[in-house]
Amino acid sequence: MAEVASDAAPTCHLAVVSGPTFAHEVAAGLPTAVTLACSEGESQWQRLAPAIARPAFRPYYSDDVTGAEIGGAVKNVLAIACGVVDGLRLGQDARAALIARGFAEMLRFGQALGAKAETLTGLSGLGDLVLTCSSTASRNFSLGKALGEGVSAAEAMSGRLSVAEGAHTAPILAKLASERAVEMPIVDTVCALLAGELPADEAVDILLARPLRAEMSG
Amino acid sequence: MAEVASDAAPTCHLAVVSGPTFAHEVAAGLPTAVTLACSEGESQWQRLAPAIARPAFRPYYSDDVTGAEIGGAVKNVLAIACGVVDGLRLGQDARAALIARGFAEMLRFGQALGAKAETLTGLSGLGDLVLTCSSTASRNFSLGKALGEGVSAAEAMSGRLSVAEGAHTAPILAKLASERAVEMPIVDTVCALLAGELPADEAVDILLARPLRAEMSG
C-alpha cells in the first residue's frame, strides 16, 4: 500500500498504523497498542502520535514502513493455515507450532525485503499474527477452517460476502519469495489449497512428513 | 534444570525436549513439534531423534540447551500476565500486545544469558509462549486470571492443588535480569502482583501509562 500511495501522492508524508486491533475492541475503549511507522522518522511520529493516542490506544514508534506492512500482509495467509488446522481438529499443539514456524517464514521474507527484525517481532508482526491466528472470528481463519472441514476451495471462496485478504495475498507472497529464493513452505501449501490442487488432509500430511531437520532451516 | 542435572551427573550427555505440548494432545496422537536441544551437538540428536520421533511427534534439532530452557521458564511468567488481562476482561487486542511485548522480554533476557535468537523464536520459545498464553487451561494462566478477577495473591496461591511454576520463576527471573541490566517490565509487574504489592487493575494502569516510545526499546 505504501508503494501505491507514494506513486499516487508522491509529495505526501507517509505513515502506517498496524497492529493487533479488533475494531470492536478499539471502539469499546479496550486497551490496544499499535505500531505507527513513519517514513519521515521520529519528528513525524512526534507530530502524529499525540493526535491519535488515547489513554487506551497507544501508538509505538517505528521508522520501518516496509516491516509494518509485511507483518499485516503475511499474517492473513498464516491465519488461513491455522484455520485449516482447526477445521481438521488437529489441536492446539499443532496450531502453536504452525504459528512459530509461520513467524519464521514472516521473518525470513520480511528481512529479504529490507524489513527490520524488531518490527516483525513487534506489535504489527508477531502481535497481529497471534491475534489473527487465535481468533475464529477472523475472515481468513474461517476460510481456512472451511477448507479444513472439507469444503472445496472454489465453494469456500464463492460463498463469502466478506473478503479474506489472505487468499489474494498468498500467491503474490509465494511469487515474491520464490524470486528471492526465500523458503515459505506454509505459504506455498496455502496457495496449493486455494488453487484446489491439494485437499486439506494431504496438505497437512505434507507439512508433517517433512524430514527431521534443524529448526529455522526452512 | 540442565545446570542442576550436570552437577548431579557430570558424565551424562544432556539433552532437553521443550515445545508447545499439551500432554493430552500428545497422548491422543495429535501432531506435535518440539525442540530437542542436544549439549553434544548433532550426532547426539541423530541418535536420540529417531528414538523419540513418531509420525505425529516431531523433534527438531537445536544445540542451544540454554535457549530451550529459558523459553519454557519465561513463558510461565508471561502466561500469568495474560491471565491477569483475561481476568480483567481487557480483550484480545491487549493480550496479543502483551504476548508480543512479553516475547521481546524473553528475547532480551535469553540473549543476555547466551541463548540463540532462533531458539527463542522457535518451538520451545515462541511456540510454547503462544500455546500457554492462549489456553485458559494452563495453571499459570488460571492463577493470573484469579488475580485479575480480584482474588488476593495470598488467597490465589494458597488455594491451588497444582503448581503454577511461573509464580516461583518470576522473582528469580527478575533478579537475574536486574543483575544483567535487562529490562523486563512485564515480569517485574507479575512479581509485584504475586508479592501482593499491587492490585491487578493498578498493575495494568502502570503498563498502559508508560510513556509513548519506540517499540522494543524496553
Short mmCIF file of C-alpha atoms in Angstrom, two decimals, chain A residues 28-180:
data_model
loop_
_atom_site.label_atom_id
_atom_site.label_comp_id
_atom_site.label_asym_id
_atom_site.label_seq_id
_atom_site.Cartn_x
_atom_site.Cartn_y
_atom_site.Cartn_z
CA ALA A 28 -15.22 -0.30 23.17
CA GLY A 29 -12.20 1.52 24.63
CA LEU A 30 -10.30 -1.66 25.49
CA PRO A 31 -6.52 -1.23 25.64
CA THR A 32 -4.80 -1.56 22.27
CA ALA A 33 -1.18 -1.00 21.23
CA VAL A 34 -0.13 -0.42 17.61
CA THR A 35 2.95 0.32 15.55
CA LEU A 36 2.98 3.79 13.96
CA ALA A 37 5.64 3.51 11.27
CA CYS A 38 6.75 6.88 9.89
CA SER A 39 8.59 7.24 6.60
CA GLU A 40 9.89 10.64 7.74
CA GLY A 41 11.27 9.37 11.04
CA GLU A 42 10.79 10.41 14.63
CA SER A 43 9.79 14.06 14.13
CA GLN A 44 6.81 12.91 12.08
CA TRP A 45 5.90 10.45 14.82
CA GLN A 46 6.08 13.18 17.45
CA ARG A 47 3.51 15.11 15.43
CA LEU A 48 1.21 12.18 14.68
CA ALA A 49 1.34 10.09 17.86
CA PRO A 50 -0.28 12.62 20.21
CA ALA A 51 -3.00 13.20 17.60
CA ILE A 52 -4.11 9.55 17.52
CA ALA A 53 -3.11 8.35 21.01
CA ARG A 54 -5.77 7.84 23.67
CA PRO A 55 -5.30 6.50 27.21
CA ALA A 56 -6.25 3.04 25.91
CA PHE A 57 -4.83 3.37 22.36
CA ARG A 58 -1.04 3.51 22.32
CA PRO A 59 0.99 4.04 19.13
CA TYR A 60 4.65 2.91 19.31
CA TYR A 61 7.25 4.49 17.08
CA SER A 62 8.94 2.73 14.19
CA ASP A 63 10.69 4.05 11.08
CA ASP A 64 10.15 0.76 9.29
CA VAL A 65 7.17 1.23 6.96
CA THR A 66 8.06 -1.92 4.97
CA GLY A 67 8.19 -4.08 8.09
CA ALA A 68 4.87 -2.77 9.40
CA GLU A 69 3.18 -3.56 6.10
CA ILE A 70 4.69 -7.03 5.62
CA GLY A 71 3.60 -8.26 9.04
CA GLY A 72 0.00 -7.33 8.32
CA ALA A 73 0.04 -8.99 4.90
CA VAL A 74 1.77 -12.27 5.80
CA LYS A 75 -0.31 -12.90 8.90
CA ASN A 76 -3.50 -13.16 6.81
CA VAL A 77 -2.06 -16.08 4.87
CA LEU A 78 -0.83 -17.81 8.02
CA ALA A 79 -4.30 -17.36 9.57
CA ILE A 80 -5.74 -19.40 6.69
CA ALA A 81 -3.27 -22.20 7.54
CA CYS A 82 -4.27 -22.04 11.22
CA GLY A 83 -7.91 -22.27 10.19
CA VAL A 84 -7.14 -25.42 8.18
CA VAL A 85 -5.54 -27.00 11.27
CA ASP A 86 -8.61 -26.03 13.30
CA GLY A 87 -11.02 -27.36 10.67
CA LEU A 88 -9.16 -30.69 10.72
CA ARG A 89 -9.34 -30.72 14.56
CA LEU A 90 -5.60 -31.18 14.91
CA GLY A 91 -5.43 -29.43 18.27
CA GLN A 92 -3.69 -26.52 19.90
CA ASP A 93 -0.16 -28.01 19.88
CA ALA A 94 -0.25 -28.11 16.08
CA ARG A 95 -1.59 -24.57 15.83
CA ALA A 96 1.10 -23.19 18.17
CA ALA A 97 3.81 -24.98 16.19
CA LEU A 98 2.34 -23.59 12.97
CA ILE A 99 2.36 -20.04 14.38
CA ALA A 100 6.02 -20.35 15.44
CA ARG A 101 7.07 -21.81 12.10
CA GLY A 102 4.89 -19.32 10.24
CA PHE A 103 6.55 -16.48 12.13
CA ALA A 104 9.93 -17.82 10.95
CA GLU A 105 8.63 -17.54 7.37
CA MET A 106 7.45 -13.97 8.03
CA LEU A 107 10.84 -13.08 9.45
CA ARG A 108 12.82 -14.60 6.56
CA PHE A 109 10.61 -13.00 3.94
CA GLY A 110 10.48 -9.60 5.63
CA GLN A 111 14.23 -9.40 6.10
CA ALA A 112 14.77 -10.33 2.44
CA LEU A 113 12.64 -7.29 1.57
CA GLY A 114 14.53 -4.96 3.90
CA ALA A 115 12.21 -5.06 6.93
CA LYS A 116 13.75 -4.91 10.39
CA ALA A 117 13.59 -7.95 12.65
CA GLU A 118 12.34 -5.83 15.56
CA THR A 119 9.34 -4.61 13.58
CA LEU A 120 8.41 -8.17 12.65
CA THR A 121 8.87 -9.26 16.27
CA GLY A 122 6.73 -6.34 17.45
CA LEU A 123 3.08 -5.38 17.52
CA SER A 124 2.48 -5.17 13.76
CA GLY A 125 4.22 -8.51 13.09
CA LEU A 126 4.08 -11.07 15.88
CA GLY A 127 1.32 -9.27 17.82
CA ASP A 128 -1.03 -9.15 14.88
CA LEU A 129 -0.12 -12.74 13.90
CA VAL A 130 -1.00 -14.04 17.37
CA LEU A 131 -4.34 -12.20 17.40
CA THR A 132 -5.44 -13.21 13.90
CA CYS A 133 -4.35 -16.84 14.26
CA SER A 134 -6.13 -17.28 17.59
CA SER A 135 -9.48 -15.90 16.59
CA THR A 136 -12.14 -17.98 14.91
CA ALA A 137 -13.83 -14.64 14.12
CA SER A 138 -11.14 -13.66 11.59
CA ARG A 139 -12.25 -13.90 7.96
CA ASN A 140 -9.00 -15.58 6.92
CA PHE A 141 -9.17 -18.10 9.74
CA SER A 142 -12.77 -19.02 8.89
CA LEU A 143 -11.89 -19.50 5.22
CA GLY A 144 -9.11 -21.92 6.25
CA LYS A 145 -11.44 -23.67 8.65
CA ALA A 146 -13.94 -24.32 5.85
CA LEU A 147 -11.13 -25.83 3.74
CA GLY A 148 -10.07 -27.98 6.70
CA GLU A 149 -13.64 -29.21 7.11
CA GLY A 150 -13.62 -30.45 3.54
CA VAL A 151 -15.36 -27.62 1.69
CA SER A 152 -13.78 -27.26 -1.77
CA ALA A 153 -11.64 -24.20 -2.42
CA ALA A 154 -14.00 -22.95 -5.16
CA GLU A 155 -17.03 -23.30 -2.90
CA ALA A 156 -15.31 -21.76 0.14
CA MET A 157 -14.25 -18.73 -1.90
CA SER A 158 -17.51 -18.16 -3.76
CA GLY A 159 -19.77 -18.35 -0.74
CA ARG A 160 -18.19 -15.41 1.11
CA LEU A 161 -19.69 -11.97 1.44
CA SER A 162 -16.61 -10.62 3.23
CA VAL A 163 -13.09 -10.52 1.78
CA ALA A 164 -10.47 -12.93 3.09
CA GLU A 165 -7.44 -10.84 2.12
CA GLY A 166 -5.00 -13.70 2.64
CA ALA A 167 -6.45 -15.59 -0.32
CA HIS A 168 -5.34 -12.76 -2.60
CA THR A 169 -2.05 -12.19 -0.80
CA ALA A 170 -0.89 -15.83 -0.78
CA PRO A 171 0.06 -16.24 -4.48
CA ILE A 172 1.73 -12.79 -4.56
CA LEU A 173 3.79 -13.64 -1.47
CA ALA A 174 4.76 -17.01 -2.91
CA LYS A 175 5.94 -15.33 -6.12
CA LEU A 176 7.95 -12.61 -4.34
CA ALA A 177 9.50 -15.22 -2.03
CA SER A 178 10.42 -17.51 -4.89
CA GLU A 179 12.06 -14.61 -6.79
CA ARG A 180 14.24 -14.01 -3.71
#
